[in-house]
PDB file of C-alpha atoms in Angstrom:
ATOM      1  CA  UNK A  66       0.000   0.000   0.000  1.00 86.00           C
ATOM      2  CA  UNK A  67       1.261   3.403  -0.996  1.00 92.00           C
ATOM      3  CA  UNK A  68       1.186   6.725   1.447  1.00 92.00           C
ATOM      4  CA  UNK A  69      -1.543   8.430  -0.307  1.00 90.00           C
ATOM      5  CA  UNK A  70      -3.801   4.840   0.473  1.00 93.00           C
ATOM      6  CA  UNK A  71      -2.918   4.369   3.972  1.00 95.00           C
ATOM      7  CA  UNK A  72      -3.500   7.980   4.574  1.00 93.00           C
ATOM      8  CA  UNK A  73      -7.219   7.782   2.888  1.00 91.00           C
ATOM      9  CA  UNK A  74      -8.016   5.003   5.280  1.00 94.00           C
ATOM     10  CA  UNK A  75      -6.145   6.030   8.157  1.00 95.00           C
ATOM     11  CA  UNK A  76      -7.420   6.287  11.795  1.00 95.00           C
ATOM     12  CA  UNK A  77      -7.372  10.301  12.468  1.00 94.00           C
ATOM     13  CA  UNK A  78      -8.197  11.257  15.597  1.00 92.00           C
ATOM     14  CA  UNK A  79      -7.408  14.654  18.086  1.00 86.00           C
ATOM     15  CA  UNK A  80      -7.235  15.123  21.417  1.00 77.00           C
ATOM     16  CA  UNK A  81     -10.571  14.483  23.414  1.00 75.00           C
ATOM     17  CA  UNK A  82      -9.856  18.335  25.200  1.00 71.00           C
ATOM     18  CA  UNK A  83     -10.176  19.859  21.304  1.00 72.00           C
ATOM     19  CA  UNK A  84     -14.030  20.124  21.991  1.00 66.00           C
ATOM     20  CA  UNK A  85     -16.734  20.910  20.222  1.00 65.00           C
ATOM     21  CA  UNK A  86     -15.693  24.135  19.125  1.00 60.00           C
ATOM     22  CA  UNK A  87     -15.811  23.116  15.193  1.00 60.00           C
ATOM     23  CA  UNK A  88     -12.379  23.544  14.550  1.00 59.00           C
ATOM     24  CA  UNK A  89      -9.158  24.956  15.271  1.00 70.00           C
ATOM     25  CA  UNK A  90      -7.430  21.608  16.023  1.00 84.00           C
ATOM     26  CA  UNK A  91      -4.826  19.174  14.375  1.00 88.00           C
ATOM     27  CA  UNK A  92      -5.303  15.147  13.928  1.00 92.00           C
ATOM     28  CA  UNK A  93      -3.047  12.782  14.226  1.00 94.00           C
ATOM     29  CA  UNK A  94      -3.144   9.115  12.749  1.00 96.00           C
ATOM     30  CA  UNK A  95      -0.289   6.300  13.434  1.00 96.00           C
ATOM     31  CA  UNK A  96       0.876   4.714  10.208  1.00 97.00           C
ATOM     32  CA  UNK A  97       3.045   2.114   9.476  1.00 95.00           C
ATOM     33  CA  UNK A  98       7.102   2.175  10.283  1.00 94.00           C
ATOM     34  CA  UNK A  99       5.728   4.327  13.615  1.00 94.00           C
ATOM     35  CA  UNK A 100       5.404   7.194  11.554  1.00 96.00           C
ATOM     36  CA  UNK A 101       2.232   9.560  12.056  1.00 97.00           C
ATOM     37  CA  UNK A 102       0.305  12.412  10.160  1.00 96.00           C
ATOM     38  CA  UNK A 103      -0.977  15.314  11.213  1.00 95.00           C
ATOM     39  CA  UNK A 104      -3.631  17.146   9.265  1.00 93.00           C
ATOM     40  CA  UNK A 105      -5.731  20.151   9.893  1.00 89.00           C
ATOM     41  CA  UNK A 106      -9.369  19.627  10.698  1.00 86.00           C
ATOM     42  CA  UNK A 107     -10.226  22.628   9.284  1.00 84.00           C
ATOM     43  CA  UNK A 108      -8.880  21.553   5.507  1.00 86.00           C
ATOM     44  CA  UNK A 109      -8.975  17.437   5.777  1.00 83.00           C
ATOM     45  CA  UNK A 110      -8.605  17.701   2.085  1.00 87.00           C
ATOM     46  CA  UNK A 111      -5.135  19.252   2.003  1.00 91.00           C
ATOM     47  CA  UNK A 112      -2.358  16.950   2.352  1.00 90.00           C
ATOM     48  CA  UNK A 113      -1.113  15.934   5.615  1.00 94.00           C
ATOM     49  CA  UNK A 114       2.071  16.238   6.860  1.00 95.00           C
ATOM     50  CA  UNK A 115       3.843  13.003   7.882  1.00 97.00           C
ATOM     51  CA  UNK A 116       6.557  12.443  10.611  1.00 97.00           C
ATOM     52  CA  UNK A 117       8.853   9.601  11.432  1.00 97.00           C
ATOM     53  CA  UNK A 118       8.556   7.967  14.915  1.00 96.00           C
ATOM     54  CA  UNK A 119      11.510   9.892  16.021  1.00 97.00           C
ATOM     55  CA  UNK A 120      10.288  13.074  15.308  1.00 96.00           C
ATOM     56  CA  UNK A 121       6.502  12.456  16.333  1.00 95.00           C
ATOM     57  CA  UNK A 122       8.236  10.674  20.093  1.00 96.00           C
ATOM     58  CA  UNK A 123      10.100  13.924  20.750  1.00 96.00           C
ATOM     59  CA  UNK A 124       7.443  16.197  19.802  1.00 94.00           C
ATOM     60  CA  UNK A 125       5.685  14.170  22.539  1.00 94.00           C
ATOM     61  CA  UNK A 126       8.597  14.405  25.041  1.00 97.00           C
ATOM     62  CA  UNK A 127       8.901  17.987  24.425  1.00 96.00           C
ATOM     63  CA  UNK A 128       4.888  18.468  25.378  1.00 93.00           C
ATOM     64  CA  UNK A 129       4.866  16.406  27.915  1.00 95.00           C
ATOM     65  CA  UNK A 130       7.659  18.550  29.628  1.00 96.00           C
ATOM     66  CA  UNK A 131       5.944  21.524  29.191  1.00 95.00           C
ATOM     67  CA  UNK A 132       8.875  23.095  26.386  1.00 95.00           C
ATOM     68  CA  UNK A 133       5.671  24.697  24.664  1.00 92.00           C
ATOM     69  CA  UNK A 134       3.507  26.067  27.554  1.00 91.00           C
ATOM     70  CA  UNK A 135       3.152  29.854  26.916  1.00 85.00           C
TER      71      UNK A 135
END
């Protein structure tokens, strides 16, 4: 399966404290070789971007120790 076919049928998803507030928030979806995408829910058509694990685990890291709290 190519990118552009694992990204139609991928599993997006955001984070259940975006609410209902139509908008505004990114999705994520795990795809193979750890990588992830991250779209816009605003513009699901445009293309997503796509990280490797590495990337996506220290973005994680980084939130999780607070490197972008304003």
């Amino acid at each position: 399966m190519d990118l552009s076919e694992e990204l139609a049928i991928a599993n997006w998803r955001k984070a259940s404290k975006s609410g209902s507030n139509g908008g505004d928030c990114l999705e994520v979806a795990p795809l193979s070789g750890g990588r992830v995408g991250l779209r816009d829910t605003e513009a699901p058509e445009k293309a997503p971007f796509v990280v490797s694990a590495g990337v996506w685990d220290a973005f994680i890291d980084g939130a999780k120790k607070g490197e972008f709290d304003f």
